[in-house]
Amino acid sequence: MALDVAWARRWARESAAAIAAAKDELMELDRQIGDADHGENLNRGFQAVVAKLDAQPPPGTAADGDPAASPLIADVLKLVATTLMSSVGGASGPLYGTAYLRAAKVTGLSVLDAHGVVALLEGALEGITSRGKAVPGEKTMVDAWTPAVEAAIATADAGGTPEDVLEAAATASAAGAVATVPLLATKGRASYLGERSIGHEDPGAASSAIILRAAVRAAGATEAAA
Amino acid sequence: MKKLINAVEDVVAESVEGFAWAHADIVEMRTDPLFVVRRGGAREGKVGLVSGGGSGHEPLHAGFVGLGMLDAAVPGTVFTSPTPDHVLPALAAADSGRGVLAIVKNYTGDVLNFETAIELADADGIEVATVVVDDDVAVKDSLYTAGRRGVAGTLAVEKIAGAAAERGDDLQAVAATAARVVANVRSMGVALTACTVPHVGRPSFDLPDDEVEIGIGIHGEPGRRRIPVAPADDITAMLVEPVVEDLALTSGESVLLFVNGMGGTPLSELYVVYRQARRLLEDRGVVVARSLVGNYVTSLDMQGASVTVLRLDDELTALWDAPVHTAALRW
C-alpha cells in the first residue's frame, strides 16, 4: 500500500482513534507530573481534525482545482497542523501544530518513498525543537521524536521500504517514551517538580509514540505489531 | 466529584456568560472565539491591555477587565491556554491604534500560544508589546526548568500597567512600567489540598490529610516539596522568607503585601496568614504600605494561599492607588 494522500488521511483518522482510546491514560500520565489536560486537549484537537476531513469531499471526487481534493500529502499535514493549533491550546497545541506544519515540507510529493518518510519525520522534529527549544534528555516529546528520526534514517539508508521506515520510527519512539521515565524534567510543566518528576513517563512523548504507531497502522503494513 | 456544573465541556462558556451578564455595566462577552472585552471596546487614544490563559483562576483575568486595568481577557479551557486564533481577536478588540500590551504568565503553553498570536497580530498591523510575568520564587533555576511561573503577581502587573495606560502613557512606557513591576514582585504558595479539574473528575494530585505542598503554581500541579501540616505561622514563614530573600528587601523599604487565596480557603485563614506575613516583614523593618487579601488568582477549589510582595516606589504606589473599576477589583 503506497504512502500517499489517502495514507495521510488514514493516519490522521487512526491518530484520532488512538488518542481517543488513550485519552484517560494520557490524562493520568499528565496528572502525575503536569496538570492532567494532555489527553483531553489532544483528543479535542484530533476530533476536530476528523470533523474537517469528514467535511471534505473524498479525493478525486471534487471538481478539478478544488484545493479540498488536493492529492498532496502536505495539504493533509497542513490541515492537521492548523486544526491542532487552533483547537488544542496549552503547550501541545503549538508544538504538535508546528510539527505537522514542518512535516509538510514534503510539499510536492504525492507518494512518499523511504527518504520521503524520513523528511516528514525530520520536519516534525525540527518543528517541535524550534518551537519548544527542548533538546533530548529533558523529558519532553523530543525524547520520542529524536530516536524515531534516527531509526528512520538508519532504516532508509539500509534500503528499507517506506513501511519499514515508519515501523522503525514508531518502535523507536515507543522506546524513547518509556526511556523518559527515569529522566529529570527540565522543560515544560513537569520541570517544576524537579526531582519528583523522576519515575513518570512524559505524556507528550507517550502521545507522540501513539501517533507514530497510528502512522504504521494507516500504512496497513504491520497491523499485528501494533 | 461534586460540582455545580451542567456538562463538563460547557463549564467555561456558561461561566463566562454568567459573568458577562452579572457585570454588563463593565464588560461585554464575544463569542466564536470566546473572550471578554471592556464595555464599548477599545478606548480611543489609550494603549490596550490584554491578558488571558487557562480558566480556573477566576477572577483572573476577566474579573480584571474594566477601567484602570485590562481591556480584554481571553479564557482558555480549564488550565489550558487559549489558542492563537482565540487570542488574536482579543488583541484586535483592545487596539485603538496606540498598540496593545499582552500580559502573559510564564507557563510554556501561555507563552507559545501568545507568541504565535502576536506574530499574527503583527501581520495584521497591530503593534503588540509583551511582558512575561514570572514571580514565583518556588522555581529556582531557569537553567533547569521552564523558568519561574507567573502566578498571583500577575494581578499587580495588570493593575499598575492598567493605571499607566489609563493616564495616557504610550505603549513603550506602559510596557516598561509592567516590566518594572515584574522585576519587583515575587510570590510563593502553599496547597493544603489538590484541586479537581472538571474534565479529570478527581484531585490533580494525591495529598495526604496530614501533609501540605510548599511551592505550588496555580494549575493544580504539585509543589516543590511536601511537609507535615504545621501551624499557619510556620507555613507563612516558609512562604515569606524566600520571597523577601529573593527581592533582597532591606529595612525601610515599602511594599505591597498581597495574600491570595487559591479558591477553597476561607478569608479568615487568609487573614491569619496576612497577620504573620506582615509581622515578619515589619520585623525586618519593611514597611507594608499597601495590602490586598482575598481570592484573586485561584486554582479552582484548591485550599491554600500564596504570599506576594511587591517592592513599591512613589510612582508604583500612585499607580496602584489610581482608580480601578472591574468586577473583582475596584476603588
XYZ file of C-alpha atoms in Angstrom:
557
model
C 0.000 0.000 0.000
C 1.502 3.325 -1.055
C 2.160 6.086 1.437
C 0.051 8.578 -0.486
C -2.523 11.209 0.364
C -5.039 8.512 1.278
C -2.492 7.159 3.761
C -2.034 10.637 5.233
C -5.791 10.908 5.737
C -5.938 7.434 7.273
C -3.025 8.424 9.528
C -4.963 11.425 10.808
C -8.058 9.299 11.473
C -6.046 6.463 13.037
C -4.316 9.038 15.267
C -7.662 10.428 16.349
C -8.976 6.964 17.191
C -5.804 6.012 19.061
C -5.683 9.268 21.019
C -9.361 8.887 21.942
C -8.659 5.363 23.182
C -5.621 6.523 25.165
C -7.224 9.723 26.469
C -7.583 8.585 30.067
C -4.131 7.032 30.142
C -2.564 10.271 28.839
C -4.514 12.347 31.351
C -3.283 10.107 34.140
C 0.342 10.443 32.983
C -0.156 14.205 32.893
C -1.911 14.228 36.256
C 1.183 12.666 37.805
C 3.645 15.322 36.643
C 1.588 18.050 34.985
C -1.936 19.376 35.008
C -3.898 16.404 33.679
C -5.157 18.001 30.486
C -2.990 16.407 27.788
C -5.375 13.593 26.819
C -8.407 15.872 26.861
C -6.784 18.596 24.784
C -5.224 16.326 22.192
C -8.458 14.375 21.840
C -10.363 17.612 21.256
C -7.836 18.586 18.565
C -7.880 15.277 16.714
C -11.686 15.067 16.834
C -11.666 18.496 15.166
C -9.286 17.100 12.533
C -11.677 14.225 11.827
C -14.577 16.684 11.533
C -12.629 18.665 8.946
C -11.718 15.563 6.977
C -15.352 14.465 7.056
C -16.395 17.849 5.694
C -14.100 17.466 2.698
C -15.128 15.561 -0.390
C -13.104 12.367 -0.820
C -10.049 12.897 -3.016
C -10.759 12.788 -6.712
C -14.489 13.402 -6.474
C -14.479 17.193 -6.357
C -14.153 19.451 -9.342
C -10.666 19.877 -10.727
C -8.706 22.572 -8.964
C -10.640 22.243 -5.719
C -7.971 22.500 -3.011
C -10.049 20.292 -0.735
C -9.436 17.436 -3.106
C -5.710 18.043 -3.360
C -3.685 14.909 -3.941
C -0.768 16.207 -1.869
C 0.259 14.683 1.440
C 1.473 18.116 2.544
C -2.043 19.527 2.352
C -3.349 16.895 4.750
C -0.462 17.631 7.115
C -1.204 21.368 6.934
C -4.865 20.736 7.688
C -3.867 18.714 10.738
C -1.381 21.449 11.748
C -3.793 24.359 11.605
C -6.604 22.403 13.232
C -4.459 21.262 16.156
C -3.012 24.750 16.572
C -6.472 26.302 16.775
C -8.172 23.703 18.935
C -5.697 22.094 21.344
C -4.264 25.011 23.307
C -1.727 24.537 26.077
C 1.825 23.766 25.039
C 0.946 20.741 22.945
C -1.229 22.738 20.506
C 1.605 24.930 19.213
C 4.126 22.065 19.468
C 2.125 19.497 17.508
C 0.827 22.214 15.183
C 4.350 23.285 14.312
C 5.431 19.646 13.991
C 2.802 18.917 11.322
C 3.446 22.246 9.640
C 7.153 21.468 9.237
C 6.406 17.847 8.360
C 4.529 19.332 5.418
C 7.911 20.232 3.934
C 7.326 17.078 1.886
C 5.404 19.559 -0.257
C 5.085 18.450 -3.837
C 5.197 14.732 -3.079
C 2.104 12.663 -3.689
C 3.746 9.395 -2.669
C 6.465 9.011 -0.053
C 9.487 6.820 -0.624
C 11.702 5.807 2.300
C 13.571 9.108 2.249
C 10.292 10.974 1.954
C 9.194 9.409 5.255
C 12.498 10.490 6.777
C 11.963 14.040 5.515
C 8.478 14.121 7.037
C 9.717 12.920 10.423
C 12.729 15.240 10.377
C 10.416 18.152 9.647
C 8.209 17.253 12.593
C 11.174 17.032 14.980
C 12.583 20.300 13.706
C 9.202 21.968 14.284
C 8.973 20.723 17.850
C 12.519 21.744 18.757
C 12.281 25.169 17.139
C 9.003 25.982 18.913
C 9.728 24.353 22.262
C 13.508 24.885 22.433
C 13.928 21.467 24.037
C 16.829 19.102 23.420
C 16.962 15.349 24.016
C 17.065 14.265 27.642
C 14.764 16.963 29.024
C 11.766 14.629 29.356
C 9.648 16.016 26.547
C 8.172 14.822 23.250
C 11.618 15.444 21.719
C 12.700 12.261 23.531
C 10.241 10.276 21.418
C 10.848 12.057 18.106
C 14.652 12.105 18.185
C 15.112 8.306 18.310
C 12.263 7.997 15.787
C 14.143 10.140 13.283
C 17.432 8.357 13.973
C 15.836 4.947 13.443
C 14.097 6.192 10.302
C 17.351 7.440 8.806
C 19.166 4.190 9.598
C 16.376 2.090 8.100
C 16.106 4.214 4.956
C 19.880 4.171 4.478
C 19.853 0.382 4.846
C 17.418 0.155 1.959
C 14.229 -0.365 3.941
C 10.802 0.214 2.426
C 8.762 3.285 3.425
C 6.700 0.988 5.663
C 9.892 -0.351 7.277
C 10.984 3.222 7.972
C 7.661 4.060 9.645
C 7.767 0.860 11.667
C 11.303 1.602 12.858
C 10.320 5.150 13.791
C 7.232 4.047 15.720
C 9.139 1.352 17.603
C 11.962 3.758 18.472
C 9.519 6.447 19.621
C 7.773 3.992 21.926
C 11.118 3.017 23.432
C 12.004 6.702 23.663
C 8.787 7.440 25.525
C 9.431 4.661 28.036
C 13.010 5.912 28.402
C 11.655 9.247 29.702
C 10.569 7.508 32.938
C 13.891 7.852 34.796
C 14.625 11.325 33.423
C 14.550 14.582 35.371
C 12.263 17.044 33.586
C 13.920 20.354 32.746
C 11.400 21.716 30.232
C 7.646 22.111 30.373
C 5.231 21.833 33.253
C 6.925 18.783 34.786
C 10.153 20.746 35.272
C 8.554 22.492 38.249
C 8.584 19.183 40.088
C 12.352 18.873 39.960
C 13.482 15.509 41.323
C 9.888 14.442 41.793
C 9.400 14.285 38.027
C 11.634 11.208 38.010
C 9.782 7.912 37.712
C 6.950 9.081 35.437
C 6.578 8.778 31.680
C 6.324 12.076 29.838
C 2.782 12.431 28.453
C 3.951 14.303 25.334
C 6.441 11.566 24.496
C 3.716 8.972 25.113
C 1.241 10.682 22.763
C 3.979 11.078 20.145
C 4.587 7.329 20.187
C 0.836 6.712 19.846
C 0.648 8.997 16.806
C 3.648 7.346 15.121
C 2.190 3.881 15.749
C -1.014 5.141 14.119
C 1.040 6.019 11.033
C 2.140 2.388 10.798
C -1.417 1.127 11.172
C -2.549 3.573 8.497
C 0.038 2.014 6.178
C -1.532 -1.366 6.903
C 1.908 -2.897 6.912
C 2.338 -4.270 10.385
C -1.112 -4.455 11.866
C -0.052 -7.300 14.133
C 2.876 -5.360 15.552
C 0.596 -2.579 16.742
C -16.695 14.819 42.029
C -19.467 17.149 43.161
C -19.574 20.436 41.280
C -22.220 22.986 40.309
C -21.837 22.333 36.619
C -24.007 21.090 33.790
C -21.839 19.396 31.168
C -18.069 19.401 31.667
C -17.473 20.799 28.175
C -19.811 23.759 28.819
C -18.301 24.938 32.123
C -16.143 27.757 30.752
C -18.658 29.170 28.265
C -21.539 29.076 30.750
C -19.424 30.632 33.486
C -18.226 33.429 31.224
C -21.789 34.040 30.046
C -22.994 34.389 33.625
C -20.050 36.628 34.438
C -20.769 38.892 31.476
C -24.445 39.181 32.356
C -23.685 39.896 36.003
C -21.242 42.639 35.104
C -22.865 44.002 31.969
C -22.132 47.556 33.105
C -18.386 46.823 32.864
C -17.805 44.122 30.257
C -19.122 42.577 27.066
C -18.709 38.971 26.019
C -17.707 38.000 22.482
C -18.256 34.518 21.164
C -16.581 32.476 18.431
C -13.994 32.802 19.752
C -14.916 33.456 23.351
C -13.375 36.463 25.084
C -14.339 39.310 27.367
C -13.820 42.932 26.414
C -14.348 46.176 28.270
C -17.832 47.515 27.606
C -17.675 49.668 24.495
C -14.415 48.074 23.346
C -11.068 49.819 22.966
C -10.750 53.336 24.425
C -9.666 55.894 21.859
C -6.138 57.121 22.491
C -5.367 54.536 25.149
C -2.884 51.678 24.945
C -4.840 48.412 25.181
C -4.101 45.737 27.765
C -4.854 42.082 27.104
C -4.247 39.041 29.214
C -5.534 35.517 29.257
C -4.768 31.932 29.940
C -6.460 28.817 31.099
C -9.710 29.155 33.017
C -9.960 28.046 36.636
C -8.127 31.066 38.090
C -11.184 33.293 38.480
C -11.488 36.167 38.952
C -8.204 36.308 36.953
C -8.359 37.515 34.145
C -11.902 38.506 33.106
C -12.603 39.874 36.584
C -9.900 42.469 35.967
C -11.345 43.866 32.744
C -12.517 47.438 33.147
C -11.436 50.962 33.976
C -7.798 51.126 35.021
C -6.936 47.519 34.279
C -7.466 45.208 31.272
C -9.267 45.940 28.022
C -9.755 42.295 27.116
C -9.273 38.875 28.661
C -9.104 35.546 26.855
C -10.206 32.473 28.798
C -8.973 29.095 27.580
C -10.423 25.805 28.709
C -9.687 24.898 32.315
C -5.933 25.198 32.983
C -5.198 25.266 29.248
C -4.073 28.400 27.482
C -6.269 29.734 24.690
C -5.123 29.130 21.128
C -3.542 31.803 18.878
C -6.682 32.301 16.780
C -8.538 32.806 20.050
C -6.090 35.430 21.359
C -5.796 37.376 18.091
C -9.335 38.888 18.017
C -8.930 39.986 21.633
C -5.713 41.800 20.732
C -7.544 43.438 17.824
C -10.513 44.394 20.022
C -8.220 46.097 22.531
C -6.334 48.134 19.953
C -7.368 51.749 19.399
C -4.316 52.443 17.266
C -1.834 53.077 20.078
C -0.867 49.434 20.400
C -1.527 46.665 22.863
C 0.387 45.254 25.801
C -0.017 41.494 26.183
C 0.456 40.315 29.766
C 1.500 36.662 29.683
C 2.084 34.336 32.610
C 5.264 32.301 32.247
C 3.826 28.890 31.540
C 5.004 27.109 28.403
C 1.529 26.887 26.865
C 0.643 30.533 27.503
C 3.956 31.735 26.128
C 3.803 29.605 22.948
C 0.189 30.480 22.109
C 0.566 34.215 22.796
C 3.836 34.259 20.837
C 2.041 32.840 17.799
C -0.970 35.166 18.246
C 1.342 38.177 18.445
C 3.054 37.137 15.211
C -0.385 37.010 13.590
C -1.338 40.402 15.084
C 1.871 41.890 13.766
C 0.964 40.609 10.300
C -2.390 42.409 10.705
C -0.630 45.672 11.558
C -1.401 45.639 15.296
C 1.528 46.757 17.396
C 1.921 44.452 20.400
C 4.423 44.597 23.231
C 4.690 41.665 25.619
C 5.512 41.321 29.263
C 6.013 37.842 30.689
C 5.205 37.592 34.393
C 7.448 35.202 36.334
C 7.047 35.982 40.015
C 7.084 32.510 41.579
C 10.216 32.046 43.675
C 9.444 28.347 44.228
C 11.003 27.738 40.830
C 14.648 28.453 41.375
C 16.867 27.927 38.427
C 15.571 28.639 34.968
C 18.521 26.685 33.530
C 16.845 23.501 34.720
C 13.174 24.421 34.475
C 10.823 26.250 32.150
C 11.617 29.299 34.303
C 9.711 30.846 37.153
C 5.960 30.605 36.795
C 3.660 33.589 36.559
C 1.235 33.464 39.479
C -0.509 35.964 41.772
C 1.946 38.769 40.975
C 0.116 38.982 37.634
C -2.610 40.972 39.406
C -0.114 43.678 40.368
C 1.226 43.847 36.820
C -2.279 44.185 35.368
C -3.346 46.802 37.925
C -0.280 49.008 37.658
C 0.211 48.733 33.886
C -3.526 49.379 33.542
C -3.212 52.605 35.504
C -0.243 53.674 33.385
C -2.257 53.051 30.218
C -5.276 54.863 31.642
C -3.242 58.036 32.303
C -2.174 58.071 28.655
C 1.323 56.555 28.640
C 2.450 55.241 25.262
C 2.996 51.545 24.582
C 6.706 51.621 25.301
C 6.153 53.382 28.627
C 3.320 51.054 29.689
C 5.473 48.038 28.806
C 8.407 49.491 30.756
C 6.210 50.045 33.819
C 4.874 46.498 33.565
C 8.438 45.181 33.317
C 9.376 47.192 36.410
C 6.547 45.539 38.344
C 7.683 42.101 37.144
C 11.226 42.869 38.301
C 9.993 43.806 41.775
C 7.257 41.284 42.522
C 7.684 37.782 43.964
C 5.274 35.105 45.183
C 5.283 31.750 46.916
C 2.315 29.459 47.501
C 1.136 26.531 49.580
C -1.568 23.940 48.953
C -3.465 22.147 51.695
C -5.477 20.141 49.164
C -5.294 19.473 45.460
C -7.947 20.916 43.174
C -10.321 18.930 40.975
C -10.319 19.794 37.286
C -13.861 19.204 35.951
C -12.788 17.076 32.966
C -10.483 14.965 35.137
C -13.034 14.393 37.877
C -10.541 13.600 40.600
C -7.927 15.604 42.532
C -4.904 16.700 40.490
C -2.527 15.152 42.968
C -2.825 12.903 45.967
C -2.058 14.809 49.138
C -2.429 13.002 52.470
C -4.552 14.747 55.108
C -1.533 15.437 57.286
C 0.717 16.979 54.628
C 0.890 20.222 52.650
C 2.638 21.152 49.406
C 5.012 24.091 49.537
C 5.837 25.968 46.346
C 2.800 25.308 44.193
C 1.788 27.019 40.987
C -1.790 27.806 40.039
C -2.621 24.816 37.848
C -3.085 22.142 40.442
C 0.423 20.927 39.782
C 2.237 19.571 42.809
C 4.685 21.810 44.605
C 8.398 21.584 45.156
C 8.240 19.701 48.417
C 5.810 18.167 50.794
C 5.912 18.747 54.537
C 3.826 17.683 57.522
C 0.985 20.053 58.406
C 2.261 22.846 60.640
C 0.766 25.914 62.350
C -0.184 28.761 59.988
C 2.598 30.969 61.323
C 5.265 28.381 60.459
C 3.877 27.809 56.975
C 3.573 31.550 56.394
C 7.235 31.950 57.320
C 8.133 29.353 54.678
C 6.320 31.499 52.114
C 7.518 34.920 53.198
C 11.207 34.185 53.726
C 12.098 33.041 50.199
C 10.130 35.983 48.782
C 11.932 38.526 50.966
C 15.307 36.963 50.248
C 14.754 36.867 46.521
C 13.715 40.517 46.467
C 16.669 41.335 48.758
C 14.363 43.614 50.747
C 16.083 45.877 53.224
C 14.917 47.833 56.227
C 12.978 50.974 55.363
C 11.664 49.780 52.014
C 7.936 49.984 51.249
C 5.959 47.088 49.861
C 2.551 45.891 48.800
C 1.651 42.729 50.712
C -0.856 40.581 48.886
C -2.190 37.383 50.456
C -4.050 35.435 47.812
C -6.416 32.535 48.339
C -6.361 29.563 45.971
C -10.169 29.337 45.910
C -11.018 26.916 48.710
C -9.634 28.690 51.754
C -11.830 30.960 53.886
C -10.914 34.616 54.234
C -10.464 34.146 57.969
C -7.488 31.870 57.290
C -6.082 34.254 54.694
C -6.115 36.986 57.340
C -4.244 34.679 59.717
C -1.592 34.324 57.024
C -1.614 38.070 56.372
C -1.107 38.808 60.068
C 2.001 36.653 60.306
C 3.368 37.788 56.922
C 3.014 41.389 57.994
C 4.749 40.730 61.315
C 7.630 39.002 59.560
C 8.049 41.907 57.138
C 7.861 44.516 59.881
C 10.369 42.566 61.976
C 12.785 43.192 59.139
C 11.964 46.884 59.080
C 9.988 46.606 55.852
C 7.026 49.000 55.661
C 3.781 47.397 54.484
C 2.383 50.424 52.691
C -0.429 48.719 50.764
C -2.329 45.476 51.292
C -4.659 43.143 49.483
C -6.238 39.973 50.873
C -8.641 37.711 49.023
C -9.226 35.070 46.373
C -7.941 36.732 43.192
C -5.661 34.271 41.393
C -7.169 30.921 42.223
C -6.738 27.299 41.366
C -10.362 26.111 41.194
C -11.327 24.640 44.573
C -7.816 24.202 45.920
C -7.295 25.032 49.578
C -4.189 27.101 50.005
C -2.718 30.544 49.743
C 0.130 32.473 48.274
C 2.060 35.442 49.565
C 3.053 38.117 47.060
C 5.310 41.036 47.870
C 5.817 43.979 45.508
C 8.577 46.485 46.221
C 6.977 49.917 45.888
C 8.316 53.327 44.971
C 6.302 56.537 44.787
C 5.258 56.006 41.180
C 4.216 52.382 41.598
C 2.285 53.322 44.736
C 0.439 56.106 42.913
C -0.401 53.753 40.038
C -1.619 51.103 42.489
C -3.812 53.733 44.150
C -5.260 55.010 40.859
C -8.974 54.315 40.371
C -9.939 50.868 39.172
C -13.405 49.630 38.333
C -13.584 45.985 37.386
C -15.786 43.115 38.505
C -13.261 41.840 41.039
C -11.167 44.853 41.979
C -12.392 48.394 42.444
C -11.524 51.522 44.377
